[in-house]
Coordinates of C-alpha atoms and ligand atoms in Angstrom, one line a residue:
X1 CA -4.5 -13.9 -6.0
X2 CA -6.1 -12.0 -9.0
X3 CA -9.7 -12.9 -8.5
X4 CA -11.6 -14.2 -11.9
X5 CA -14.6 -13.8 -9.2
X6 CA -14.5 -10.0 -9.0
X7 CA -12.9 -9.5 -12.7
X8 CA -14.9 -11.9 -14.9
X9 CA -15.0 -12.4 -18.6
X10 CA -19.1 -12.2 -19.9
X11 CA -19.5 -12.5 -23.6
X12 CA -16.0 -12.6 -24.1
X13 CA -15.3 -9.1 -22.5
X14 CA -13.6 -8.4 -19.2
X15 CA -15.9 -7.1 -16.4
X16 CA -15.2 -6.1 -13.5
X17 CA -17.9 -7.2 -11.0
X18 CA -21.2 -6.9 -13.5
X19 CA -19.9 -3.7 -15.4
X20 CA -17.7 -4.0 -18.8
X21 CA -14.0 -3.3 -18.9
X22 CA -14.6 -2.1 -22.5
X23 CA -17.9 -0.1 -21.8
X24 CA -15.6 2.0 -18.5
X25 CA -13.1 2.9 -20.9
X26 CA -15.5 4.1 -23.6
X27 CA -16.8 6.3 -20.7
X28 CA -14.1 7.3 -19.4
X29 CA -11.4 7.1 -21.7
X30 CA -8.2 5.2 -20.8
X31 CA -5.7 4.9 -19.0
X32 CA -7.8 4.7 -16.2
X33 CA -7.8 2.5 -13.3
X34 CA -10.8 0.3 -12.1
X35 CA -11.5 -1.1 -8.4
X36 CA -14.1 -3.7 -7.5
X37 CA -15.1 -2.9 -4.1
X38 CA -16.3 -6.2 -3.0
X39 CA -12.7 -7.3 -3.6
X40 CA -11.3 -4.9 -1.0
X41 CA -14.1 -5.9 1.7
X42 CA -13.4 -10.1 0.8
X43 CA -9.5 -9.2 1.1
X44 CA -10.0 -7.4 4.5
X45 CA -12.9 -9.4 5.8
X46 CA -10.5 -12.5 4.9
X47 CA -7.5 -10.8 6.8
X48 CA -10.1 -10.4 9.6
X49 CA -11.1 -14.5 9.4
X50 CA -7.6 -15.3 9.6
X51 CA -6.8 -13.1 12.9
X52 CA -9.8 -13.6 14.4
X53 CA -9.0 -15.2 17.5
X54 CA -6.3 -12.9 18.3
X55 CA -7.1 -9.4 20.5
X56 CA -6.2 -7.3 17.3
X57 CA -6.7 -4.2 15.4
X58 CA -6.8 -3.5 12.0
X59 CA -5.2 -0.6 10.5
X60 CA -5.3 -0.2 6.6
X61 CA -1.7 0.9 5.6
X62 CA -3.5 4.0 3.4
X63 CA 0.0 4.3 1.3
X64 CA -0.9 1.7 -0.5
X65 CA -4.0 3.8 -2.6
X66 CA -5.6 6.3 -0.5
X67 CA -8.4 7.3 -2.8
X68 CA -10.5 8.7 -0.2
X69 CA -13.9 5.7 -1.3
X70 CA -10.8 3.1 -0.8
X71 CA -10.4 4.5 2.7
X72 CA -13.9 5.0 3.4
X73 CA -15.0 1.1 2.0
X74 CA -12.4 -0.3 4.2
X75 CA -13.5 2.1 7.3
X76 CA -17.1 1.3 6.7
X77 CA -16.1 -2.2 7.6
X78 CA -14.6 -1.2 10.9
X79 CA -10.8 -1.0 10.2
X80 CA -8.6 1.8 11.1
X81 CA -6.3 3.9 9.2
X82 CA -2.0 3.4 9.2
X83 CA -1.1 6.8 7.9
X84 CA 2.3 8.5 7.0
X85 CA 2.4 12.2 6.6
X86 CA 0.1 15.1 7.3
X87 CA -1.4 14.7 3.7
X88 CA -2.3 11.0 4.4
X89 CA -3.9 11.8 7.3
X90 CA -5.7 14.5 5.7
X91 CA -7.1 11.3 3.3
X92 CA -8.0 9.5 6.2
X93 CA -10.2 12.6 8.1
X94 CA -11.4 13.7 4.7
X95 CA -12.4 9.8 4.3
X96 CA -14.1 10.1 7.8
X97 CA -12.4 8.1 9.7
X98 CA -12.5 8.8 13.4
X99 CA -8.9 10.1 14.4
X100 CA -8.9 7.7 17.2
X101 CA -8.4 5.1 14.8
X102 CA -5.6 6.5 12.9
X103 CA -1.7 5.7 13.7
X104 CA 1.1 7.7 12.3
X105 CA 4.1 6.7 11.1
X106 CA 6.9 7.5 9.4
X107 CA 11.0 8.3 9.0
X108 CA 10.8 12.0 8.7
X109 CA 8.2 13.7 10.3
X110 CA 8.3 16.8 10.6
X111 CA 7.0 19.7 13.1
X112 CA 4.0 20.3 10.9
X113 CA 3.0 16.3 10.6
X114 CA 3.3 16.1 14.6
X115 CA 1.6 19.5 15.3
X116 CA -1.2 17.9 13.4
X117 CA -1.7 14.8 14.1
X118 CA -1.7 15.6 18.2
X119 CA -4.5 18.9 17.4
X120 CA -6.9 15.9 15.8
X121 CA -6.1 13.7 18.3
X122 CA -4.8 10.3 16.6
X123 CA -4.5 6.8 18.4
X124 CA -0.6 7.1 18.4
X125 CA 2.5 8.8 16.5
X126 CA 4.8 5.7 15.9
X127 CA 8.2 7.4 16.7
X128 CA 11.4 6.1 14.5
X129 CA 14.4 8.4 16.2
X130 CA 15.2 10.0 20.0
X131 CA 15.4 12.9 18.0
X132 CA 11.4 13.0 17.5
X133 CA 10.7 11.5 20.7
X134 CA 12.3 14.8 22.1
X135 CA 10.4 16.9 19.0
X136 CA 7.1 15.3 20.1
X137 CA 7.4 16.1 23.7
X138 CA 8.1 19.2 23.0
X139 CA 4.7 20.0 21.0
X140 CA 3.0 18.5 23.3
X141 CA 4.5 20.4 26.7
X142 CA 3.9 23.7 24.6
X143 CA 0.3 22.4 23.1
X144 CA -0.5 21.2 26.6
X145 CA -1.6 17.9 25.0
X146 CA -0.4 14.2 25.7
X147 CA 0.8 12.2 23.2
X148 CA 0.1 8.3 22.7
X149 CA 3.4 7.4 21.1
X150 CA 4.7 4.2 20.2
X151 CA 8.2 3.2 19.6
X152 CA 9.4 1.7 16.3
X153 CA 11.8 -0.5 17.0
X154 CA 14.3 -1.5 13.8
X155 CA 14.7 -5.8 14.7
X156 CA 17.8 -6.2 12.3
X157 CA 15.9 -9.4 10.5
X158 CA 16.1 -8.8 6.9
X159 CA 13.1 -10.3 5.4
X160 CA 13.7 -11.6 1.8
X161 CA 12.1 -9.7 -0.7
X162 CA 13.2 -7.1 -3.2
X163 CA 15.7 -4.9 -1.7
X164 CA 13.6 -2.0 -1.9
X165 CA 11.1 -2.8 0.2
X166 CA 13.2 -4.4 2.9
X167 CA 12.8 -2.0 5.8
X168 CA 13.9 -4.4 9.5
X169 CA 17.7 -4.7 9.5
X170 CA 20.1 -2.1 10.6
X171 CA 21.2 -1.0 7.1
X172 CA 17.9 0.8 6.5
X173 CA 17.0 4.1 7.9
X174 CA 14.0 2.8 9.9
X175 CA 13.0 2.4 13.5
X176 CA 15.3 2.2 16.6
X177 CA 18.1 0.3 17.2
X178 CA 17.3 -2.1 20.4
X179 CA 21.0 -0.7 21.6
X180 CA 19.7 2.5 22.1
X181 CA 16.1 1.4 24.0
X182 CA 17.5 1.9 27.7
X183 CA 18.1 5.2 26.6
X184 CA 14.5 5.8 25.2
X185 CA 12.7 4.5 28.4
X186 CA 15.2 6.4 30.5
X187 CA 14.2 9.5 28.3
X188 CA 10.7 8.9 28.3
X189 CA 10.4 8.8 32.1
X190 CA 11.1 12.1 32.0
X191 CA 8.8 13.0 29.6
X192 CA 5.4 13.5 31.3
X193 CA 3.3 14.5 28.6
X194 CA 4.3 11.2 26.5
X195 CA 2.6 8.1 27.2
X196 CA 4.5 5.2 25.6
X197 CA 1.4 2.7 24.3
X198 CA 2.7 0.5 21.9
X199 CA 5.9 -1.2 20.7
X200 CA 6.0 -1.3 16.7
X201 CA 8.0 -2.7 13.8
X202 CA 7.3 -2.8 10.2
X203 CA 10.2 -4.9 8.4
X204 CA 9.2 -5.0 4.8
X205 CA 6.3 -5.7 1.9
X206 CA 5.8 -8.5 0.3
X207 CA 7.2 -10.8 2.5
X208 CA 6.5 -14.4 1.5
X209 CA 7.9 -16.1 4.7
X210 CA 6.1 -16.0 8.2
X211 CA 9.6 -16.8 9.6
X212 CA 10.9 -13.4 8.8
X213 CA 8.1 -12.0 11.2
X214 CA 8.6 -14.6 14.1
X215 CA 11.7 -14.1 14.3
X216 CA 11.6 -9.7 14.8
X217 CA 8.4 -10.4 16.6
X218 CA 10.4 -12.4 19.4
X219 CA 12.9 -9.7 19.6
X220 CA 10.0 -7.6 19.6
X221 CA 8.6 -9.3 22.8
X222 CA 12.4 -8.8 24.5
X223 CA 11.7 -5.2 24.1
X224 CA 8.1 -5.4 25.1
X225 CA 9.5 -7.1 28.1
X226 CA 11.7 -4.5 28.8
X227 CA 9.8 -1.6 28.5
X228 CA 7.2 -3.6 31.3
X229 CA 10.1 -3.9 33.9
X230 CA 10.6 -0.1 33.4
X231 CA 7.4 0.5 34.5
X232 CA 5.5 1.2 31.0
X233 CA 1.7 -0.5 30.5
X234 CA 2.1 -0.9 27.2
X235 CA -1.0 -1.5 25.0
X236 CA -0.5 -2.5 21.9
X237 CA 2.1 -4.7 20.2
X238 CA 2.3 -3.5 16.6
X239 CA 4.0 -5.8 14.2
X240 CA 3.2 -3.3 10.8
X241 CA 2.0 -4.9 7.1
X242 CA 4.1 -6.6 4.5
X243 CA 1.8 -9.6 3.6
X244 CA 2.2 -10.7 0.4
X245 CA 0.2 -11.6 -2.7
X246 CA 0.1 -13.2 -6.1
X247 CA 1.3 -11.1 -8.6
X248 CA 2.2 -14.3 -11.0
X249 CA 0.2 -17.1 -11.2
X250 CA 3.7 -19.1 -11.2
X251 CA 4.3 -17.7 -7.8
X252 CA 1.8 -18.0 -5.6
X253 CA 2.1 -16.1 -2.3
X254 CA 1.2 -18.3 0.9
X255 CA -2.3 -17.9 2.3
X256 CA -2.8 -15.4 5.0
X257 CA -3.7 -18.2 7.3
X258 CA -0.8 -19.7 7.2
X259 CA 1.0 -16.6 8.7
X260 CA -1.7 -16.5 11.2
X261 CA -1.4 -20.2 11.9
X262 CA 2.6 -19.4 12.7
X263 CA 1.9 -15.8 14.4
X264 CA -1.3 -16.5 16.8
X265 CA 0.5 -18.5 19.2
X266 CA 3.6 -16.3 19.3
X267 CA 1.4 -13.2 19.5
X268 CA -1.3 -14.3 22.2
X269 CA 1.9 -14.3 25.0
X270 CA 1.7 -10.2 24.8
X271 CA -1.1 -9.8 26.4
X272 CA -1.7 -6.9 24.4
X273 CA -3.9 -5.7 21.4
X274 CA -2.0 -7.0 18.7
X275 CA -2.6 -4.0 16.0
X276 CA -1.9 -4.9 11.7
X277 CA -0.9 -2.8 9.0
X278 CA -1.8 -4.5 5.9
X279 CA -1.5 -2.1 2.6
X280 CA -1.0 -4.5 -0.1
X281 CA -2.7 -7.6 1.1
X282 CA -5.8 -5.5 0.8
X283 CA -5.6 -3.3 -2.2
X284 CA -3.3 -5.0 -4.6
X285 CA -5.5 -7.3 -6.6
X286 CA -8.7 -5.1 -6.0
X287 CA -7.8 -3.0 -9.5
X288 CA -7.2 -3.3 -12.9
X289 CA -5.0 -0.6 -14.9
X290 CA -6.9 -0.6 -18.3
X291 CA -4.9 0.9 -20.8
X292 CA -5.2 1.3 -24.8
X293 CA -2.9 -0.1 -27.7
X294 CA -1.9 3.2 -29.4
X295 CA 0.7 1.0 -31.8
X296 CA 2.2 -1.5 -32.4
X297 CA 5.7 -1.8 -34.1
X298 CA 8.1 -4.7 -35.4
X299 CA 11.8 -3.3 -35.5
X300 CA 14.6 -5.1 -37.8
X301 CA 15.8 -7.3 -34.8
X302 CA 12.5 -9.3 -34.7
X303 CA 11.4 -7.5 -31.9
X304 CA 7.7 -6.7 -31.0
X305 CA 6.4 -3.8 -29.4
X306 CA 2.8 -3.1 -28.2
X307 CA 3.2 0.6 -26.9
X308 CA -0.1 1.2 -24.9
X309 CA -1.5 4.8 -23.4
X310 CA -0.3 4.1 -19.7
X311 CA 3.4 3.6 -18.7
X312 CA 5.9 4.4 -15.8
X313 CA 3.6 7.5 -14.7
X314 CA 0.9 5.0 -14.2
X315 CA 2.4 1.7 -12.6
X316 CA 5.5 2.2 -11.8
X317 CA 6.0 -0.6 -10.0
X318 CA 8.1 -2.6 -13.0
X319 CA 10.9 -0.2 -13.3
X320 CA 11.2 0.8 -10.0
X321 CA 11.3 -3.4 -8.5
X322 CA 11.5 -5.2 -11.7
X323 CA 8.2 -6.3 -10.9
X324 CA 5.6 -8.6 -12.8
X325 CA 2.0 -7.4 -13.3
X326 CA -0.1 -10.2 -15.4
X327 CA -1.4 -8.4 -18.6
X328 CA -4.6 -9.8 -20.1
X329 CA -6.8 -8.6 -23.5
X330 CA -9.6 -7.3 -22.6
X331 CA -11.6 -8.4 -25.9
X332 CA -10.9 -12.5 -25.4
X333 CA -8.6 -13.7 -28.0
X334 CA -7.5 -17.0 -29.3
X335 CA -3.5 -16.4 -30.1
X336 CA -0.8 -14.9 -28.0
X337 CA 2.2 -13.1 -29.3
X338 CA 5.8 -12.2 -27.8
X339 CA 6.1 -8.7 -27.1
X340 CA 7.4 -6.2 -25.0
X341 CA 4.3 -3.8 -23.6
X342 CA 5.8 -0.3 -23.0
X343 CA 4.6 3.1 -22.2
X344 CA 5.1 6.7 -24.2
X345 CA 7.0 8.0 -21.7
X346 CA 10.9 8.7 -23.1
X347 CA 12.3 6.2 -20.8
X348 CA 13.8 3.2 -21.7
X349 CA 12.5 2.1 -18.1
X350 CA 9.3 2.6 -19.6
X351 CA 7.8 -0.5 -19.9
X352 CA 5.1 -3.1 -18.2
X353 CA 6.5 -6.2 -19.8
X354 CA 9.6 -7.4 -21.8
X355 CA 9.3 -10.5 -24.0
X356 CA 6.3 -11.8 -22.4
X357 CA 3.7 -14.1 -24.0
X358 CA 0.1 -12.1 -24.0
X359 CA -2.8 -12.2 -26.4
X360 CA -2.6 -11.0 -29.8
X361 CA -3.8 -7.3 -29.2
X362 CA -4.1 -5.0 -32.1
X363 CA -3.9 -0.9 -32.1
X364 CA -6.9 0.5 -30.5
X365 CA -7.7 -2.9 -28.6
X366 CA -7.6 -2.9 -24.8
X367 CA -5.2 -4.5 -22.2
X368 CA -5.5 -4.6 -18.7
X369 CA -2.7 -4.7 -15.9
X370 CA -3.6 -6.5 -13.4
X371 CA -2.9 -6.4 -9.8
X372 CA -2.6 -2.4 -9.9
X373 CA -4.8 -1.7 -6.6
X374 CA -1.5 -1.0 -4.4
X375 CA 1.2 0.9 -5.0
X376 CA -0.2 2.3 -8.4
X377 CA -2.3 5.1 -8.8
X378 CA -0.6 6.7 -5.6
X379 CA 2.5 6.7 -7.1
X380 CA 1.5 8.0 -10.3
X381 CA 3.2 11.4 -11.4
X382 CA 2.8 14.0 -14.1
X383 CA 6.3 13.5 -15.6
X384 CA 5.9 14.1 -19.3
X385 CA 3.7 16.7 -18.9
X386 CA 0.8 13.6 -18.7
X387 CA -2.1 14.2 -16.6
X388 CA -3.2 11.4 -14.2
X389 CA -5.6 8.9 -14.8
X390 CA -9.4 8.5 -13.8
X391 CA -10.3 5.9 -11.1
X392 CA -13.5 4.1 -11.1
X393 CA -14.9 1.9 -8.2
X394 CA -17.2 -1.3 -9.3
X395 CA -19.6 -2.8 -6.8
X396 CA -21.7 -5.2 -8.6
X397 CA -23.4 -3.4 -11.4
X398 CA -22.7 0.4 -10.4
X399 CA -19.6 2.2 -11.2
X400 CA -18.7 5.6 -10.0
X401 CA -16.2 8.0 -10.8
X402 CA -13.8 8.0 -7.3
X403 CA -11.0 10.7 -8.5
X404 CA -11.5 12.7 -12.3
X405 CA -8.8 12.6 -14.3
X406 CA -6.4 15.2 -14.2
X407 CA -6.9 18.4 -17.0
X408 CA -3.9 20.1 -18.9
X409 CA -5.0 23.5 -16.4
X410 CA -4.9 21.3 -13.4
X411 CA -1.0 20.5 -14.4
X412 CA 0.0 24.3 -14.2
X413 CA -2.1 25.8 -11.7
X414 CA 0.1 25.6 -9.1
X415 CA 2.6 27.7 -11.3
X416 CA 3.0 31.4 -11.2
X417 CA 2.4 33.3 -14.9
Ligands
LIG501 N1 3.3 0.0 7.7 C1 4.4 0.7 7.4 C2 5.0 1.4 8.5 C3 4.8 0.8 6.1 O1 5.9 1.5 5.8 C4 4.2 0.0 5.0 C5 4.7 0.1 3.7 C6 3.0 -0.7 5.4 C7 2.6 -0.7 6.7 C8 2.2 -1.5 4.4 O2 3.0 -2.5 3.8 P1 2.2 -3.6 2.9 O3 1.3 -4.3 3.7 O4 1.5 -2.8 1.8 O5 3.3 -4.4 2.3 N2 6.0 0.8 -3.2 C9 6.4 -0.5 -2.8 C10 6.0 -0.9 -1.4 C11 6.4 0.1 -0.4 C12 5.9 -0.2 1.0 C13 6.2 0.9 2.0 N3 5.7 0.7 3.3 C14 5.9 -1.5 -3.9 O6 5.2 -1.1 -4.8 O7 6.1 -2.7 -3.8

């Protein structure tokens, strides 16, 4: 849930932790994107409460905002890093994370991602095909390395959330089918510089029912089963991220004890280290995207717009998934309006809100989107020729400047005059 605790109104003006929303944006200009760090250390150290009578291991799904002070917050606290290409892992090192507590995954990786990831040395590559599995052991024959992989296995449970982000049944392009897992022990027996340690799945984000995971995580424990009578110790027992929050007040996501109340008992029977892959759970509600009204505009059909200085290139979670981010004033007001909140960017996709209720902001007053810690800033682009944001982190009455924003040079450097 969006926490008034870590983004409190004092004198009438939003703060995050003990610093000003309205004061951040004056120094920094907007859009710009503001993270209170105690609210990524209460959302993991709760994660860790919840879990903590299971044999587990944390790894922060980095994907979800991999500003290198979110990474290094969260590894300060002990948890490891779930990365997904050679660029995230780059994060993660940069971040100083220790490479034995990073795991790879991911769909496509390629020759370069592997290469990497077995030179630094990382906990485990998570492999999704046979295809890699051979690509892997052949790195690692010509590297003279061994290579801690783990299998992803694709459960065929389809857990209910937006289509999206459904990534466990067999219409998706992830993981293995269990048909085809005689074949990869057989294959990996051969294989002497693999070392199968873990059996994996990952079958969506925001998933509001724990059902969806028991139900993979038994076939999961089939497999696990298997892979013991073919003679494989395995390790770890990796059941991925995917637990939800609240991104409406109206919809309030379950508590993350209630998933541990259903998965403990069903997880204890591995007898392995259980390892987690939270992204969202952690990051989502830690930031606010703060944002300036630019105009505002009545048309002929009665309809309001509020068009602010952030849109798609910022959050582009609500035309990608339809999704709903709360947006508050930042200034406290008295009277709402109905409006539609949309971005500059020449897209009709381009919007935050359609006919919601909000406060009556004027032109040059601030809003804030909430629950923009996950998802957001990472998936922020330059489309329209618009530079990306600053970020700011909070922790009580100190904020620093985590990631500059982005100058007009910065945007063609890379090009060739
Ligand atoms: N592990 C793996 C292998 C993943 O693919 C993901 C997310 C996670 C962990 C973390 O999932 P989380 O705990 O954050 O749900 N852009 C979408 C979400 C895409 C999720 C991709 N994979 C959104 O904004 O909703």
């Amino acid at each position: 849930m969006f926490d008034g605790k870590f983004f409190p109104y004092r004198d009438e003006t939003l703060c995050c932790e003990g610093v000003s929303l309205e004061k951040l944006a004056g120094e920094y200009g907007t859009p710009l994107y503001v993270t209170s760090r105690n609210s990524l250390v209460s959302q993991y150290k709760a994660f860790e409460e919840a879990f903590s009578d299971l044999d587990h291991f944390t790894c922060y799904s980095v994907k979800a905002n991999f500003n290198i002070h979110v990474i290094r917050t969260l590894a300060a606290e002990g948890c490891g890093c779930d990365v997904n290409s050679g660029g995230e892992l780059y994060r993660a090192l940069q971040a100083g994370v220790s490479a034995e507590k990073i795991i790879m995954a991911g769909v496509g990786k390629t020759e370069a991602d592997i290469e990497y990831a077995l030179r630094t040395g990382i906990l485990m590559l998570k492999a999704e095909s046979l295809s890699e599995l051979r690509l892997i052991n052949r790195i690692a024959v010509r590297s003279g390395l061994r290579a801690r992989v783990g299998v992803r296995v694709n459960p065929n449970v389809t857990a209910e959330t937006h289509p999206y982000i459904t990534t466990g049944d067999s219409k998706e392009k992830f993981g293995i089918d269990e048909a085809d897992l005689g074949e990869v022990f057989s294959l990996l027996k051969g294989m002497e510089s693999l070392e199968l340690t873990a059996i994996d799945m990952h079958i969506g984000s925001q998933i509001f029912d724990p059902e969806f995971y028991q139900a993979a995580a038994e076939k999961l424990l089939e497999v696990l089963t298997a892979a013991r009578s073919a003679g494989f110790s395995i390790r770890y027992f990796d059941i991925g991220g995917g637990f939800p929050v609240t991104y409406e007040p109206q919809k309030p996501a379950p508590s993350i004890g209630h998933f541990a109340s259903v998965l403990v008992p069903l997880l204890e029977k591995t007898g392995t280290t259980i390892i987690f892959e939270p992204g969202r759970f952690i990051a989502a509600n830690s930031t606010v995207l703060l944002t300036r009204v630019v105009y505002r505009k009545r048309n002929h059909a009665g309809k309001e717009f509020v068009i602010v200085d952030a849109g798609m290139t910022e959050l582009i979670r609500p035309a990608l998934y339809q999704s709903h981010h709360e947006i508050v004033a930042v200034g406290q007001h008295g009277s709402t309006m109905v409006a539609d909140v949309v971005g500059p960017v020449c897209e009709s996709g381009d919007f935050f809100a359609k006919g919601r209720s909000i406060d009556a902001v004027g032109e040059g007053e601030l809003l804030a989107v909430l629950s923009s810690g996950a998802y957001s800033s990472v998936m922020a682009s330059n489309y329209n020729g618009r530079p990306r944001p600053a970020e700011v982190m909070v922790d009580g009455d100190r904020a620093i400047l985590i990631r500059k924003r982005e100058t007009y040079e910065q945007l063609v450097q890379n090009e060739m005059f």
